[in-house]
Each structure stands twice: as C-alpha cells, then as structure tokens.
C-alpha cells in the first residue's frame, strides 16, 4: 500500500521566517510527487516533481525531490500571513490514470 | 492553470435522499476525473477514478452502488450519493487530468451535509 508521511503536522512561525516542510513516501511505481496548498476550499497546485535534485521555484516557494532517499521538501522564505494554509504532499504512482495518494498535510500558521 | 468547476458548492439534504454533484473541466478535455472525500481535519482520500465512456474504478471500501459515477463526456463527470445518511456528510472534491499529464487540477469542492 502506498504511503505518504508529512512532517511536521502543524507549525506556527512569525512573519518573515523561513519554513521547511517535509514529505517522505513509500510507493510502488513512483512517477511524480506533487505539492498543493489548501486554504478554505480545494487544493491549488504548487509543484510537480519527477526528477531528483532539480529545484522547482515559484517566488518565495521552492521544492526539491530526492528519489534515492524517497523524500521531498517544500521551502517557503520570508513567510507572510497569506501563506497560512494546509500544505499537502501527494504521490502519483500510476500515471495520469491513477489517483493521488495524499499525506495528512502540514498545517502552517504564520503569525504577524 | 486548468480550471475545474463543481456544482453545487454546498448542499443540505434529508437522510434517505439522493444528491448529485457535477464536476466540469472548463478549458481542457479531461480524459480522467477523480473523486475524493475529505473529512474534517483529515487529508483527501481517493474514492474513485472515472474515465470518459467507461465504468468508474472504485477504491477499496467505497460502495459503487452508493456512490454512482458517470463520466459521459470529456468535460463532465457526476457523482451521485444515493440514499444519503449523516455519515456521508463530508467535503467532496473532484479533480481532472488531461491526456498526458500527472498533474491533477482540483475543483472547489462540494460540502454535503445530511440531516
């Protein structure tokens, strides 16, 4: 059974801090790892990672995958209160025709 | 990015009634659509995978006769919760992928409350 474990489960920091969110996985037939941000409603897509060691970056957010050690991290620098959300990590193990296996998420709270 | 819509965004119904939820891909053709359920303070759990023109594939523990899925076109999938009970109250989210991408784009979700 595919498994995705995120840590920490919750995190409270002050505005301006840098945070690192972790995601480890055990899946058969790994294809890609995806990060999503979930606020009040459905998740919004952040990154998809397929290759080890290649950092993906979007503004203050970046992410990298280590396929040997089976984990990924999501970094957020200079955090803002608008970054408060649940960050979900998901793994795709069968391609476009298979559903994603999600971790439980990291609940990030940015205090002013 | 790709846009997926869901309707309705929330619904309250009486126990024993059926509720239909629609999921549409607005600016791309979705060969595959997925239905997830999310209980409070929990992550998304895949319920079923639906491919246009064929029967849906259900995850273990999900009753196919209770959660009817129809994927009649490349832009529309529907989930019908039949004979709903209070324990079916949850947040139902659909997602869609285009032909060759692993990336799933999510709809805004439907909050179902069964009284």
Short mmCIF file of C-alpha atoms in Angstrom, two decimals:
data_model
loop_
_atom_site.label_atom_id
_atom_site.label_comp_id
_atom_site.label_asym_id
_atom_site.label_seq_id
_atom_site.Cartn_x
_atom_site.Cartn_y
_atom_site.Cartn_z
CA UNK A 1 0.00 0.00 0.00
CA UNK A 2 1.33 3.41 -0.98
CA UNK A 3 2.21 5.67 1.93
CA UNK A 4 2.94 9.39 2.21
CA UNK A 5 4.06 10.90 5.50
CA UNK A 6 4.34 14.62 6.10
CA UNK A 7 6.04 16.43 8.94
CA UNK A 8 5.52 18.41 10.96
CA UNK A 9 1.74 18.09 11.16
CA UNK A 10 1.48 21.66 12.32
CA UNK A 11 3.83 24.60 12.52
CA UNK A 12 3.47 28.11 13.89
CA UNK A 13 6.06 30.75 12.93
CA UNK A 14 6.31 34.51 12.72
CA UNK A 15 6.05 36.54 9.55
CA UNK A 16 9.39 36.74 7.81
CA UNK A 17 10.63 33.36 9.00
CA UNK A 18 11.68 30.61 6.61
CA UNK A 19 9.96 27.23 6.89
CA UNK A 20 10.77 23.78 5.56
CA UNK A 21 8.03 21.20 5.17
CA UNK A 22 8.88 17.54 4.76
CA UNK A 23 7.32 14.73 2.81
CA UNK A 24 8.52 11.13 2.71
CA UNK A 25 6.94 8.37 0.70
CA UNK A 26 6.86 4.66 0.04
CA UNK A 27 5.16 3.80 -3.21
CA UNK A 28 5.41 1.22 -5.95
CA UNK A 29 5.96 2.56 -9.47
CA UNK A 30 6.68 6.13 -8.44
CA UNK A 31 6.01 8.64 -11.20
CA UNK A 32 5.79 12.06 -9.60
CA UNK A 33 5.35 13.96 -6.36
CA UNK A 34 3.06 16.95 -6.13
CA UNK A 35 2.65 19.75 -3.62
CA UNK A 36 -0.65 21.52 -3.09
CA UNK A 37 -1.79 24.41 -0.92
CA UNK A 38 -5.22 24.10 0.66
CA UNK A 39 -6.88 27.09 2.23
CA UNK A 40 -10.60 27.06 2.82
CA UNK A 41 -11.61 25.01 -0.14
CA UNK A 42 -9.95 22.69 -2.61
CA UNK A 43 -6.20 22.34 -3.09
CA UNK A 44 -4.37 24.57 -5.51
CA UNK A 45 -1.43 23.17 -7.39
CA UNK A 46 2.09 24.32 -6.45
CA UNK A 47 4.69 21.98 -7.91
CA UNK A 48 5.14 18.66 -9.61
CA UNK A 49 8.50 16.93 -9.19
CA UNK A 50 9.70 13.97 -11.17
CA UNK A 51 13.49 14.15 -11.16
CA UNK A 52 15.90 14.10 -8.24
CA UNK A 53 17.95 17.13 -7.38
CA UNK A 54 16.23 19.62 -9.64
CA UNK A 55 14.79 22.50 -7.65
CA UNK A 56 11.49 23.96 -8.72
CA UNK A 57 10.91 27.55 -7.74
CA UNK A 58 7.98 29.92 -7.76
CA UNK A 59 8.52 33.22 -5.98
CA UNK A 60 9.24 32.53 -2.34
CA UNK A 61 8.37 28.86 -2.65
CA UNK A 62 10.74 26.15 -3.78
CA UNK A 63 10.78 22.40 -3.70
CA UNK A 64 13.17 19.57 -4.38
CA UNK A 65 12.90 15.80 -4.64
CA UNK A 66 15.33 13.08 -3.55
CA UNK A 67 14.31 9.83 -5.21
CA UNK A 68 17.09 7.86 -3.56
CA UNK A 69 16.05 8.79 -0.03
CA UNK A 70 12.36 8.99 -1.00
CA UNK A 71 11.52 12.43 0.25
CA UNK A 72 10.78 15.95 -0.81
CA UNK A 73 10.91 19.31 0.93
CA UNK A 74 8.94 22.46 0.37
CA UNK A 75 10.63 25.70 1.43
CA UNK A 76 8.91 28.99 1.98
CA UNK A 77 11.13 32.02 2.59
CA UNK A 78 10.11 35.40 4.04
CA UNK A 79 6.74 33.98 5.06
CA UNK A 80 3.62 36.12 5.01
CA UNK A 81 0.29 35.71 6.76
CA UNK A 82 -1.21 34.75 3.40
CA UNK A 83 0.97 31.65 3.41
CA UNK A 84 -1.10 30.24 6.27
CA UNK A 85 -2.72 27.09 4.91
CA UNK A 86 -2.52 23.33 4.88
CA UNK A 87 0.23 22.11 2.58
CA UNK A 88 -0.45 18.73 1.06
CA UNK A 89 2.06 16.37 -0.48
CA UNK A 90 0.79 13.73 -2.87
CA UNK A 91 2.37 10.98 -4.90
CA UNK A 92 1.32 9.70 -8.29
CA UNK A 93 2.26 6.08 -8.74
CA UNK A 94 0.41 5.03 -11.84
CA UNK A 95 0.37 7.95 -14.20
CA UNK A 96 -2.44 10.15 -15.37
CA UNK A 97 -4.99 7.38 -14.99
CA UNK A 98 -4.40 6.83 -11.29
CA UNK A 99 -5.48 8.84 -8.30
CA UNK A 100 -3.06 10.54 -5.98
CA UNK A 101 -2.08 9.31 -2.54
CA UNK A 102 -2.03 12.22 -0.14
CA UNK A 103 -0.20 12.79 3.11
CA UNK A 104 -2.10 14.21 6.06
CA UNK A 105 -0.76 17.67 5.39
CA UNK A 106 1.16 20.27 7.35
CA UNK A 107 -0.98 22.97 8.90
CA UNK A 108 1.14 26.12 8.67
CA UNK A 109 0.19 29.23 10.64
CA UNK A 110 2.06 32.46 10.08
CA UNK A 111 1.65 34.94 12.92
CA UNK A 112 2.01 38.68 12.23
CA UNK B 1 -3.61 26.72 -14.94
CA UNK B 2 -6.51 24.50 -15.87
CA UNK B 3 -9.91 25.31 -14.39
CA UNK B 4 -12.25 22.77 -12.85
CA UNK B 5 -15.65 23.69 -11.51
CA UNK B 6 -18.03 21.87 -9.21
CA UNK B 7 -21.70 22.32 -8.61
CA UNK B 8 -23.25 22.77 -6.14
CA UNK B 9 -20.70 24.25 -3.74
CA UNK B 10 -22.76 23.15 -0.78
CA UNK B 11 -25.90 21.10 -0.23
CA UNK B 12 -28.02 20.13 2.75
CA UNK B 13 -30.37 17.21 2.36
CA UNK B 14 -32.52 14.87 4.39
CA UNK B 15 -31.44 11.34 5.18
CA UNK B 16 -32.53 8.89 2.51
CA UNK B 17 -32.46 11.32 -0.41
CA UNK B 18 -30.01 11.27 -3.31
CA UNK B 19 -27.65 14.09 -4.17
CA UNK B 20 -25.89 14.69 -7.48
CA UNK B 21 -22.60 16.61 -7.70
CA UNK B 22 -21.22 17.79 -11.03
CA UNK B 23 -17.58 18.27 -11.94
CA UNK B 24 -16.60 20.09 -15.10
CA UNK B 25 -13.29 20.86 -16.76
CA UNK B 26 -13.78 24.30 -18.25
CA UNK B 27 -10.81 24.87 -20.51
CA UNK B 28 -9.43 21.42 -21.28
CA UNK B 29 -10.60 17.94 -22.07
CA UNK B 30 -10.32 15.67 -19.08
CA UNK B 31 -9.77 12.08 -20.06
CA UNK B 32 -9.73 11.11 -16.41
CA UNK B 33 -11.54 12.58 -13.45
CA UNK B 34 -11.14 11.64 -9.82
CA UNK B 35 -13.43 11.91 -6.84
CA UNK B 36 -12.02 12.48 -3.37
CA UNK B 37 -13.60 12.82 0.02
CA UNK B 38 -12.21 14.85 2.88
CA UNK B 39 -13.45 14.59 6.45
CA UNK B 40 -12.74 17.41 8.89
CA UNK B 41 -9.06 17.77 9.79
CA UNK B 42 -8.14 14.84 7.56
CA UNK B 43 -6.48 14.57 4.20
CA UNK B 44 -8.07 13.79 0.89
CA UNK B 45 -8.98 10.17 0.30
CA UNK B 46 -9.47 8.90 -3.21
CA UNK B 47 -12.91 7.38 -3.75
CA UNK B 48 -12.93 6.53 -7.44
CA UNK B 49 -11.36 7.13 -10.81
CA UNK B 50 -13.56 7.82 -13.76
CA UNK B 51 -12.64 7.63 -17.43
CA UNK B 52 -14.83 9.04 -20.13
CA UNK B 53 -17.09 6.42 -21.62
CA UNK B 54 -16.21 3.60 -19.27
CA UNK B 55 -17.12 2.38 -15.81
CA UNK B 56 -15.51 4.03 -12.83
CA UNK B 57 -12.89 2.24 -10.76
CA UNK B 58 -13.63 2.38 -7.05
CA UNK B 59 -11.15 2.26 -4.21
CA UNK B 60 -11.40 -0.49 -1.64
CA UNK B 61 -14.14 0.20 0.87
CA UNK B 62 -16.12 2.58 -1.37
CA UNK B 63 -19.53 1.21 -2.30
CA UNK B 64 -20.12 1.59 -6.02
CA UNK B 65 -23.88 1.24 -5.65
CA UNK B 66 -23.98 4.06 -3.15
CA UNK B 67 -21.65 6.44 -4.96
CA UNK B 68 -22.69 6.37 -8.60
CA UNK B 69 -20.25 7.95 -11.01
CA UNK B 70 -20.96 8.87 -14.58
CA UNK B 71 -18.38 10.35 -16.96
CA UNK B 72 -20.47 11.00 -20.03
CA UNK B 73 -18.18 13.46 -21.80
CA UNK B 74 -14.61 14.71 -21.75
CA UNK B 75 -15.63 17.72 -19.68
CA UNK B 76 -18.22 16.36 -17.25
CA UNK B 77 -18.31 13.76 -14.50
CA UNK B 78 -21.08 13.37 -11.94
CA UNK B 79 -21.12 11.76 -8.52
CA UNK B 80 -24.49 10.76 -7.10
CA UNK B 81 -24.68 9.91 -3.43
CA UNK B 82 -27.69 7.62 -3.21
CA UNK B 83 -29.81 7.21 -0.08
CA UNK B 84 -27.57 9.61 1.79
CA UNK B 85 -27.00 9.18 5.52
CA UNK B 86 -25.48 11.56 8.07
CA UNK B 87 -22.18 9.66 7.95
CA UNK B 88 -21.92 10.62 4.27
CA UNK B 89 -21.61 14.26 5.32
CA UNK B 90 -18.23 15.36 4.05
CA UNK B 91 -16.36 17.59 1.63
CA UNK B 92 -16.37 16.02 -1.83
CA UNK B 93 -13.72 17.23 -4.27
CA UNK B 94 -13.17 16.27 -7.87
CA UNK B 95 -10.04 16.64 -9.91
CA UNK B 96 -9.20 16.22 -13.55
CA UNK B 97 -6.21 15.49 -15.71
CA UNK B 98 -5.66 15.98 -19.39
CA UNK B 99 -4.37 13.26 -21.65
CA UNK B 100 -0.72 13.17 -20.79
CA UNK B 101 -0.25 14.96 -17.51
CA UNK B 102 0.12 13.61 -13.99
CA UNK B 103 -0.93 16.96 -12.57
CA UNK B 104 -4.43 16.94 -11.22
CA UNK B 105 -6.40 20.17 -11.05
CA UNK B 106 -8.99 20.33 -8.35
CA UNK B 107 -12.47 21.72 -8.33
CA UNK B 108 -13.56 23.98 -5.46
CA UNK B 109 -15.32 21.14 -3.66
CA UNK B 110 -18.88 20.44 -2.50
CA UNK B 111 -19.80 20.48 1.16
CA UNK B 112 -22.52 17.85 1.74
CA UNK B 113 -24.48 17.85 4.98
CA UNK B 114 -27.02 15.09 5.52
CA UNK B 115 -29.52 15.73 8.28
#
